[in-house]
mmCIF file of C-alpha atoms and ligand atoms in Angstrom:
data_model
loop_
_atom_site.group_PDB
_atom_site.id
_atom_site.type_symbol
_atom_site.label_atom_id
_atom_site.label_comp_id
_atom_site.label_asym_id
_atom_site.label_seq_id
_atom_site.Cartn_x
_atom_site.Cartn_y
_atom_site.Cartn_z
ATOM 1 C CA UNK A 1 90.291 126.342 128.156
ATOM 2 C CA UNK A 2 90.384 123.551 125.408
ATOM 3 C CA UNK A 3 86.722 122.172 124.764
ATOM 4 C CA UNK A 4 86.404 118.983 124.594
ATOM 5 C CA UNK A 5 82.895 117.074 124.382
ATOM 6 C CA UNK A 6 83.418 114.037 126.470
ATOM 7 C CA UNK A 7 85.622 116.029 129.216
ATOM 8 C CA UNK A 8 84.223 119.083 131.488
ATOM 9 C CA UNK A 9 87.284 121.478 132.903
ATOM 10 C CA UNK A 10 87.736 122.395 136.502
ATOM 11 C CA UNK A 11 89.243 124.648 137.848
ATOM 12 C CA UNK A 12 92.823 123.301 140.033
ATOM 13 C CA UNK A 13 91.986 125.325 143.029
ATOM 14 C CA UNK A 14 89.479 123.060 143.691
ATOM 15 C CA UNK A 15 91.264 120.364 144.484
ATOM 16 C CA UNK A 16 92.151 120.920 147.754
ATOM 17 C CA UNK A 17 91.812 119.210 151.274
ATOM 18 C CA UNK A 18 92.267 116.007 152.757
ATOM 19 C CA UNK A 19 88.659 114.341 151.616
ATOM 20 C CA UNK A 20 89.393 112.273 148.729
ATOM 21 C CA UNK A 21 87.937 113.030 145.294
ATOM 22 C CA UNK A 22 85.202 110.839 143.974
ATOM 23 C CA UNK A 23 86.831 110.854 140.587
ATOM 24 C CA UNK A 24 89.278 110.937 138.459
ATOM 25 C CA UNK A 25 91.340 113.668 137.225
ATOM 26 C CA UNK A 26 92.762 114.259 133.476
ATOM 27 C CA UNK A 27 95.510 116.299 131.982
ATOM 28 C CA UNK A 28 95.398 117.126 128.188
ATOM 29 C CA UNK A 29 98.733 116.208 126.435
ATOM 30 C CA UNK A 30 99.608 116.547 122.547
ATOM 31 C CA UNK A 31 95.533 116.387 122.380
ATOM 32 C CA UNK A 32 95.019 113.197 124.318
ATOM 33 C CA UNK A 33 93.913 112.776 127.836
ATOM 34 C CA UNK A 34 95.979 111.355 130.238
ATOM 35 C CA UNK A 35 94.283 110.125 133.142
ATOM 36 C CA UNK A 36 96.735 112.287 136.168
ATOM 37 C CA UNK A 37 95.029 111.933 139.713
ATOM 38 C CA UNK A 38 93.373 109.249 140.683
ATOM 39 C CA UNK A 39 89.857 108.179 142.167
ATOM 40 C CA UNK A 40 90.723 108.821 145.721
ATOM 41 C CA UNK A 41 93.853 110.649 145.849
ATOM 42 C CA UNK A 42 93.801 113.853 148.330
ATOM 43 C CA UNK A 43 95.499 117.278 147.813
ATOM 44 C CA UNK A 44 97.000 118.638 151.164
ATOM 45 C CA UNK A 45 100.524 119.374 152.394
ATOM 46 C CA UNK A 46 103.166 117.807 150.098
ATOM 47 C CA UNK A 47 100.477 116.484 148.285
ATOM 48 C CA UNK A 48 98.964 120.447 147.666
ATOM 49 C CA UNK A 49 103.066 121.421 147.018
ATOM 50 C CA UNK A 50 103.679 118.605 144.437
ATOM 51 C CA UNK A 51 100.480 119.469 142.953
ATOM 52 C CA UNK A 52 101.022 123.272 142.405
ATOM 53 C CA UNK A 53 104.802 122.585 141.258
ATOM 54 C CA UNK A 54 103.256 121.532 138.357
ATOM 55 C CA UNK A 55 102.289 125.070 137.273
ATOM 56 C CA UNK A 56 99.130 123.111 135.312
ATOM 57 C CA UNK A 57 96.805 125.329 133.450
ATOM 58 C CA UNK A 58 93.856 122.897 133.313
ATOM 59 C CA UNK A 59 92.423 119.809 134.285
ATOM 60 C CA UNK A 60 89.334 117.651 133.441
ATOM 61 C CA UNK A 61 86.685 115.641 134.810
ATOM 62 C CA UNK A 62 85.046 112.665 132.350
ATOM 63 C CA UNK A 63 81.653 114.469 132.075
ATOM 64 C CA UNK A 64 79.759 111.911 134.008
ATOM 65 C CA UNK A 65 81.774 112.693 137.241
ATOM 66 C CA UNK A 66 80.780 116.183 137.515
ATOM 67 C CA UNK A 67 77.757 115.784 139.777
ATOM 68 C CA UNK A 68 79.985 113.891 142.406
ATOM 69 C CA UNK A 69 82.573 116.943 141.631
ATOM 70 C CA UNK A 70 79.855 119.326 143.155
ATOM 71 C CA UNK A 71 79.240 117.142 145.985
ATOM 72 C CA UNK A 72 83.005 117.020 146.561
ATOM 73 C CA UNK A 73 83.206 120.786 146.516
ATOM 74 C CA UNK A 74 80.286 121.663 148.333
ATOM 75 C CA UNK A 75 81.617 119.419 150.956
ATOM 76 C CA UNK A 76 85.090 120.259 151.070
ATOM 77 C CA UNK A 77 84.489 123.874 151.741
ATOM 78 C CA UNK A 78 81.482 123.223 154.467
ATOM 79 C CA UNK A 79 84.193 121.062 156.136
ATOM 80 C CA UNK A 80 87.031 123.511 155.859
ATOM 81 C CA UNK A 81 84.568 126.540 157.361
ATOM 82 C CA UNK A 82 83.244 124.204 159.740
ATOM 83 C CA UNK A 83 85.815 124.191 163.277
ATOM 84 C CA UNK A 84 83.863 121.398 164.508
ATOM 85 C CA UNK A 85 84.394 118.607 161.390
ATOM 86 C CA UNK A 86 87.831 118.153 163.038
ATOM 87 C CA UNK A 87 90.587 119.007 160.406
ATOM 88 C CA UNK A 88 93.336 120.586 160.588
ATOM 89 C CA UNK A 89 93.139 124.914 160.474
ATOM 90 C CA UNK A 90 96.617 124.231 157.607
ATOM 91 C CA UNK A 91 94.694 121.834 155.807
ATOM 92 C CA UNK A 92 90.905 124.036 156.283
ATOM 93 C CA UNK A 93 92.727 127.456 155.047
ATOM 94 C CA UNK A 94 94.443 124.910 152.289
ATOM 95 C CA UNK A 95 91.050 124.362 151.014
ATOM 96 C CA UNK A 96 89.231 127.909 151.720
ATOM 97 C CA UNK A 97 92.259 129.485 149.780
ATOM 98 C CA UNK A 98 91.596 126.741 146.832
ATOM 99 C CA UNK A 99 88.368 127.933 146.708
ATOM 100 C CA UNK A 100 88.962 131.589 146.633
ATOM 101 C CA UNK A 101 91.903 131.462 144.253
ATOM 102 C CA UNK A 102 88.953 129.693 141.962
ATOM 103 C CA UNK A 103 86.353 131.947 142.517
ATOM 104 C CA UNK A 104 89.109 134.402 141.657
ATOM 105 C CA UNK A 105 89.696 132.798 138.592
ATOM 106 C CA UNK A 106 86.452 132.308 137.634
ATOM 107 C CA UNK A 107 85.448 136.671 137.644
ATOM 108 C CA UNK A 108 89.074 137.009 135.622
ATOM 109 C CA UNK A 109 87.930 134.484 132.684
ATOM 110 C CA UNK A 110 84.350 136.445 133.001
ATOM 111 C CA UNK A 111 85.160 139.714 133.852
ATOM 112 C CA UNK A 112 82.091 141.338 132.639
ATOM 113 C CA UNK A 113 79.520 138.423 133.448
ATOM 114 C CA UNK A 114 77.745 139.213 136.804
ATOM 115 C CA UNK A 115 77.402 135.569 138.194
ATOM 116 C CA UNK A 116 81.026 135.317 138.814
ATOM 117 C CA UNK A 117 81.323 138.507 140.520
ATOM 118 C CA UNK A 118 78.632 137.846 142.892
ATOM 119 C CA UNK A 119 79.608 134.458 143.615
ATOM 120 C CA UNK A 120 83.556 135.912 144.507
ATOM 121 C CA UNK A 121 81.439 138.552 146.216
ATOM 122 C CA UNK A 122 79.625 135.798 148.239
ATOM 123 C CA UNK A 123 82.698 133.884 148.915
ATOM 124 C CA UNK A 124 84.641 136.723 150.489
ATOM 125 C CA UNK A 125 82.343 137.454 152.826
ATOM 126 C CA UNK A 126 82.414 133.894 154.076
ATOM 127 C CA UNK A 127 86.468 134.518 153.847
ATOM 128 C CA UNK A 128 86.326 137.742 155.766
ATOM 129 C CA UNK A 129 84.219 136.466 158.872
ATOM 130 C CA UNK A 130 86.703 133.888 159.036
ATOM 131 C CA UNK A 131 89.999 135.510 159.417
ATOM 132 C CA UNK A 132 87.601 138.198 162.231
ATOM 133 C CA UNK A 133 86.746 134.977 164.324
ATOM 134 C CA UNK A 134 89.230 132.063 163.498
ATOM 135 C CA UNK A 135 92.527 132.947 166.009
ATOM 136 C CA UNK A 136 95.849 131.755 163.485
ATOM 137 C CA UNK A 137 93.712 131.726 160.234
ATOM 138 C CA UNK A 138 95.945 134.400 158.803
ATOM 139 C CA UNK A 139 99.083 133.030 160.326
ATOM 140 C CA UNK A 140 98.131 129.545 158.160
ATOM 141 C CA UNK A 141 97.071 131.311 154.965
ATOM 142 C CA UNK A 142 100.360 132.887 155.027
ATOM 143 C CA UNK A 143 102.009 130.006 155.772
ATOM 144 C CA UNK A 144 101.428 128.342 151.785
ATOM 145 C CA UNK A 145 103.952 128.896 150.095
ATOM 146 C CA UNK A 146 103.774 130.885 147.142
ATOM 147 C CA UNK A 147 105.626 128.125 144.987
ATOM 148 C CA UNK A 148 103.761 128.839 141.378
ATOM 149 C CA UNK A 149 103.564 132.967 142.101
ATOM 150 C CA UNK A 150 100.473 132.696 141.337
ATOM 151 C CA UNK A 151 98.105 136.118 140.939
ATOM 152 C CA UNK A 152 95.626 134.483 142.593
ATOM 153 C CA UNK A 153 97.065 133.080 145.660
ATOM 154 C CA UNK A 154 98.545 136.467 145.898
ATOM 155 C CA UNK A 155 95.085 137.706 145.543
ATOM 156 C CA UNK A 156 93.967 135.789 148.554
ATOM 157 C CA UNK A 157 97.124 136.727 150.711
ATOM 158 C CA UNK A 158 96.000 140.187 150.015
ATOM 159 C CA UNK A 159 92.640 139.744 150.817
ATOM 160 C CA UNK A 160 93.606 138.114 154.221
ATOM 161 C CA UNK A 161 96.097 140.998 155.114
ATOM 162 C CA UNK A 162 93.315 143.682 154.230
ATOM 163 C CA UNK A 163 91.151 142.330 155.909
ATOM 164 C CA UNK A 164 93.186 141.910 159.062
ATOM 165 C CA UNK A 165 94.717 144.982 158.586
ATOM 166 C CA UNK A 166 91.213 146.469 158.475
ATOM 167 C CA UNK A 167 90.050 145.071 161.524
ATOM 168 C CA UNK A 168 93.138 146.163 163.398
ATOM 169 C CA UNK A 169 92.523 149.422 162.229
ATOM 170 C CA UNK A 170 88.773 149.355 163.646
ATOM 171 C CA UNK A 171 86.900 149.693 160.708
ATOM 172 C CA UNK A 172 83.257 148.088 161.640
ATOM 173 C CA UNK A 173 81.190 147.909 158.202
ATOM 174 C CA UNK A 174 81.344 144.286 157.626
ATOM 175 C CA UNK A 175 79.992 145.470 154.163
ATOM 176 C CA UNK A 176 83.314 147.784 153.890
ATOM 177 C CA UNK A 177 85.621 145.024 154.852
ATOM 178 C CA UNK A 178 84.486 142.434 152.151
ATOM 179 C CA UNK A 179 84.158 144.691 149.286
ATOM 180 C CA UNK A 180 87.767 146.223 150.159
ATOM 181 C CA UNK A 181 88.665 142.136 150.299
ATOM 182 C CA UNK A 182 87.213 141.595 147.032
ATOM 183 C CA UNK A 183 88.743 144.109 145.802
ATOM 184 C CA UNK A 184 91.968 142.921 147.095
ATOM 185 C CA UNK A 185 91.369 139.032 145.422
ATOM 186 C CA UNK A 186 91.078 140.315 142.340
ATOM 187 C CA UNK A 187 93.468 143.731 141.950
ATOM 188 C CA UNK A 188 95.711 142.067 139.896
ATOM 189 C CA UNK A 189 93.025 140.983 137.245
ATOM 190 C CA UNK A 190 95.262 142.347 134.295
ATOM 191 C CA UNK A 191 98.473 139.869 135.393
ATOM 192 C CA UNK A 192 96.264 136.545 134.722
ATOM 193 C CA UNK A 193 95.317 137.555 131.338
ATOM 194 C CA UNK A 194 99.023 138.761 130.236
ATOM 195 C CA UNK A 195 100.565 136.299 132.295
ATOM 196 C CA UNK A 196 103.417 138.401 132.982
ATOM 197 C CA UNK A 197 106.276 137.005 135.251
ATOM 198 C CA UNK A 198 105.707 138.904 138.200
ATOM 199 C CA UNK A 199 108.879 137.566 139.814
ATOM 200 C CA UNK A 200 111.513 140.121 141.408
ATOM 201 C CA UNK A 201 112.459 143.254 141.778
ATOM 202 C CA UNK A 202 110.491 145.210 138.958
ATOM 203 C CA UNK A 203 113.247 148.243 138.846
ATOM 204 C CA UNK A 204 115.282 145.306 137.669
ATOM 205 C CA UNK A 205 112.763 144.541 134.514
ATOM 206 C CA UNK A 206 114.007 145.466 131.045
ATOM 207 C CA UNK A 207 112.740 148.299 129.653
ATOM 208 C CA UNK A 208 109.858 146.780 127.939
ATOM 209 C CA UNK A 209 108.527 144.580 130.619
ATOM 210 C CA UNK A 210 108.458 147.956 132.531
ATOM 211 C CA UNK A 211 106.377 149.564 130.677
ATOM 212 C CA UNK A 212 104.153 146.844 130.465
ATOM 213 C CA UNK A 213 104.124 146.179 134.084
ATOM 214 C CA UNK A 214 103.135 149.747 135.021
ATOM 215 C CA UNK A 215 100.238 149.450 132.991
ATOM 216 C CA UNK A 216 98.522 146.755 134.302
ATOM 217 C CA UNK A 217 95.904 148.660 136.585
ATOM 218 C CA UNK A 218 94.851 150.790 133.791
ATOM 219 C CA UNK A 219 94.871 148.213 131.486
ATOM 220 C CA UNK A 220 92.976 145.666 134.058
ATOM 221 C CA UNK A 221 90.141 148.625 134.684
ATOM 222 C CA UNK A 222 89.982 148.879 130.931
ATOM 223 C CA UNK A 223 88.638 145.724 130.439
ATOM 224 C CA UNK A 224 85.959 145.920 133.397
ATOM 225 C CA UNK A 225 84.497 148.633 131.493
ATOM 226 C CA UNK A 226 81.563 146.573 130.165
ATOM 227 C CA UNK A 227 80.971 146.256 133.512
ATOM 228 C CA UNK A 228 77.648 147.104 134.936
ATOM 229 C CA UNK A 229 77.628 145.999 138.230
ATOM 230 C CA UNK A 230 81.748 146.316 139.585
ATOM 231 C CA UNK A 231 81.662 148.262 143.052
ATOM 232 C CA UNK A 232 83.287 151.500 142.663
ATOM 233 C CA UNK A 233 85.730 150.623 145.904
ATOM 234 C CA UNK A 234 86.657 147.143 143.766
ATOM 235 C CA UNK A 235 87.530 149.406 140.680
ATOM 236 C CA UNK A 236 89.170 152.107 142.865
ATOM 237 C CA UNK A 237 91.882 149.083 144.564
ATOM 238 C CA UNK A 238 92.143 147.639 140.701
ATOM 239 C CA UNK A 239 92.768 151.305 139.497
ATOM 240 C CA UNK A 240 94.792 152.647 142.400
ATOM 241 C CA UNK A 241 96.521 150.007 144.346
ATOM 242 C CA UNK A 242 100.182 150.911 142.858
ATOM 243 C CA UNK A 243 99.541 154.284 144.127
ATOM 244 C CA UNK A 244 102.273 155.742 146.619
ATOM 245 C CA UNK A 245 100.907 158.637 148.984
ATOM 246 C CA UNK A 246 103.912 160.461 147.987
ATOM 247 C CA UNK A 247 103.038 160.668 144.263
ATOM 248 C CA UNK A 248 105.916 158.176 143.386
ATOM 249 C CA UNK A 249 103.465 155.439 142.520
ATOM 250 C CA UNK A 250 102.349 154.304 139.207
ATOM 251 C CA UNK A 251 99.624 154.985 136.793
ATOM 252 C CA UNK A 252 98.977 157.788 137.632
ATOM 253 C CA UNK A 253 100.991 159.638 140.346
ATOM 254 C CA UNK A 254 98.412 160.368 142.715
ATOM 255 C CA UNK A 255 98.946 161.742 146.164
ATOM 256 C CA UNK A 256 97.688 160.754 149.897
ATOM 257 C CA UNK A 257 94.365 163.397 149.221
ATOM 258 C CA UNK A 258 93.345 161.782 146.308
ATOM 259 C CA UNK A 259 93.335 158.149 147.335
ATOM 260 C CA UNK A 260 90.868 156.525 149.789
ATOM 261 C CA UNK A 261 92.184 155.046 153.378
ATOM 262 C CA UNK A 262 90.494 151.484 152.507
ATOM 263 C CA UNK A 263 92.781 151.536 148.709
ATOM 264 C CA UNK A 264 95.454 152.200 150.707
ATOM 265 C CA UNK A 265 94.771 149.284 152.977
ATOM 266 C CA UNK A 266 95.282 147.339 150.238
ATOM 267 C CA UNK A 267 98.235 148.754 148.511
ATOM 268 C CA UNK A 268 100.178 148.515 151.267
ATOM 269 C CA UNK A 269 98.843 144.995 151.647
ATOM 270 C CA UNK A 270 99.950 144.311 148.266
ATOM 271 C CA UNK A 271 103.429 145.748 148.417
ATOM 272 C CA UNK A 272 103.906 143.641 151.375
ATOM 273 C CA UNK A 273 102.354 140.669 149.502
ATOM 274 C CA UNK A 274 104.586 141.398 146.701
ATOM 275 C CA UNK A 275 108.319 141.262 148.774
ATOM 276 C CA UNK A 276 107.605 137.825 150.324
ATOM 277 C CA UNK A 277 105.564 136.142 147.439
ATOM 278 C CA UNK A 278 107.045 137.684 143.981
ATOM 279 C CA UNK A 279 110.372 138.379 145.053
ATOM 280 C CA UNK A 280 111.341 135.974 147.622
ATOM 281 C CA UNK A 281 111.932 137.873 151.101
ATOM 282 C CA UNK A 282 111.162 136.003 154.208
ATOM 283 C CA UNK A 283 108.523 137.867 156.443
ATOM 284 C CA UNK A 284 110.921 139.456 158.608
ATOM 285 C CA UNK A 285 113.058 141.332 155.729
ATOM 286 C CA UNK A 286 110.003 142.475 153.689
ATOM 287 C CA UNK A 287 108.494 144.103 157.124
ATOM 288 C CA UNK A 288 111.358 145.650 158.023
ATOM 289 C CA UNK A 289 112.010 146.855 154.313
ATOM 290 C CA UNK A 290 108.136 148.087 154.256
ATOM 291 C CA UNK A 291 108.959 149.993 157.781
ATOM 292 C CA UNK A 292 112.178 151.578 156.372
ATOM 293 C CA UNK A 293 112.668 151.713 152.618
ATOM 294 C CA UNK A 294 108.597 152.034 151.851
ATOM 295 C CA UNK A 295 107.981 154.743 154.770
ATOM 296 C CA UNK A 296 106.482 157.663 152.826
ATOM 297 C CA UNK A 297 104.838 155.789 150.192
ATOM 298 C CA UNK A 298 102.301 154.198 152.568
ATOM 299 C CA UNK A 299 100.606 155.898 155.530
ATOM 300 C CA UNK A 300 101.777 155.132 158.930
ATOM 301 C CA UNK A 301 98.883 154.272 160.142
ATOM 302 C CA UNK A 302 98.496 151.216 157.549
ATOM 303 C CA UNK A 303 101.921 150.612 157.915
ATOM 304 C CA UNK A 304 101.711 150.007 161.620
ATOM 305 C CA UNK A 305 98.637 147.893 161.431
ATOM 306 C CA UNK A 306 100.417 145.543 159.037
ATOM 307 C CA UNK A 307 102.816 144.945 161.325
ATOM 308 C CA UNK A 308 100.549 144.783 164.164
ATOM 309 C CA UNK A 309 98.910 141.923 162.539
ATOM 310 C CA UNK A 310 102.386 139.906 161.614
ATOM 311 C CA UNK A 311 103.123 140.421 165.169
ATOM 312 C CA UNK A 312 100.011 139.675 166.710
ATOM 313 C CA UNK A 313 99.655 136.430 164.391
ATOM 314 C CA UNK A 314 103.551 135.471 164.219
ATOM 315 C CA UNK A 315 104.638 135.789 161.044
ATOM 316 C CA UNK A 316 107.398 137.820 162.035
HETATM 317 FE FE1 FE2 B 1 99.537 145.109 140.934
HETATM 318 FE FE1 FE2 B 2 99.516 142.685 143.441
#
């Protein structure tokens, strides 16, 4: 991001929620600042849509407004995790996925810097006892469109399947659950810094763009190497989640024996994810595409609890 004395950046996600901000929001064009939300505007529904159409990269804060930014974000996502502050659960999971696709964000810019990785690790645990206790929480993350195809909305659609999926499955370890969903926020790491277009079909791509695109989980553990303090299971789903059990997967080719139940979780999460949010399938059509053409590369058992959850939740 462009530094600029006067100006502090912030991150879009956070602008989220029907509270209205406590200041004013600026855009940087040609090298000027153009004052772009006001004062007490509010970002939910069409609002939230309007807002993301506009594919920004950054926006700014004049540097005196940045304490009442905290208070605005502290706020927003007490309120949104709070049942009883009397919102809507669209306009709460519009916030709580703000605030995950920036926390997201914040471990990609910093991948080897351990505050941001604890604080996403923090946040998805918050995220993950929420879709467990919250009835239609997964049905309303879904239910945001993924308008920008944005790696880290996907991230959090992943996250929320997983961890669904995980639940269904009867996995218990709390601990298990959030790391796999942590995992699962950030798997794509490698997209956001390329910013490859991961729209359609990839056997489509041209040649080039293939070859790029199958590199991005060995690329995207690459540059975690630094990395002191990365969970093995998050480095595993960043690795491995393009795996098929079948060997037909990509980097590497490996088979059902060599990749853990909980990566898999994911993966199939992701290729899921993928249909609906990269390459335009409505729910029904990628399920039944994931049941039929994708039988083989994923286990049955994650298979069925993935549609066990868009059943049970009504996405299909
Ligand atoms: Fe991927
Ligand atoms: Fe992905």
């Amino acid at each position: 991001m462009i530094k600029d004395p006067d100006y502090t950046a912030i991150r879009i996600g956070t602008l989220r929620g029907d509270n209205k901000i406590p200041f004013d929001v600026f855009v940087r064009v040609a090298g000027k600042m153009i004052l772009y939300c006001r004062r007490g505007d509010s970002f939910e529904g069409e609002r939230l849509a309007r807002l993301k159409a506009k594919k920004l990269k950054a926006m700014y804060i004049d540097k005196g407004d940045e304490i009442p930014y905290r208070q605005y974000l502290e706020e927003n996502i007490d309120r949104a995790y709070n049942a009883a502050a009397g919102k809507s659960l669209l306009v709460r999971c519009e916030v709580i996925q703000g605030f995950q696709q920036a926390a997201a964000e914040e471990f990609m810019e910093n991948p080897v810097e351990k505050f941001a990785y604890d604080h996403a690790k923090s946040s998805v645990q918050r995220f993950s006892d929420f879709i467990d206790k919250e009835k239609g929480a997964l049905a309303a993350f879904l239910s945001i469109p993924n308008s920008d195809k944005s790696i880290t909305h996907h991230g959090v659609n992943v996250a929320a399947l997983s961890i669904a999926m995980a639940q269904a499955e009867g996995v218990k370890d709390p601990k298990i659950i959030s790391l796999m969903a942590l995992g699962a926020l950030v798997h794509d790491t490698e997209h956001y810094y390329t910013g490859f277009d991961v729209g359609g079909n990839p056997s489509a791509y041209p040649k080039a763009a293939l070859e790029v695109y199958k590199k991005h989980p060995l690329d995207g553990a690459h540059r975690l190497q630094g990395s002191k303090f990365l969970d093995q299971l998050v480095l595993k789903i960043i690795t491995q989640h393009e795996e098929h059990l079948d060997g037909s997967g990509f980097p590497l080719g490996l088979l059902e024996k060599d990749i853990e139940p909980m990566v898999m979780i994911v993966a199939t999460a992701n290729a899921y994810d993928r249909l609906v949010g990269f390459e335009g399938q409505d729910p029904k059509t990628a399920l039944k595409s994931m049941l039929i053409d994708k039988l083989g590369a994923y286990p049955l058992k994650q298979l069925q609890a993935l549609q066990e959850v868009l059943k049970n939740n009504q996405v299909v």
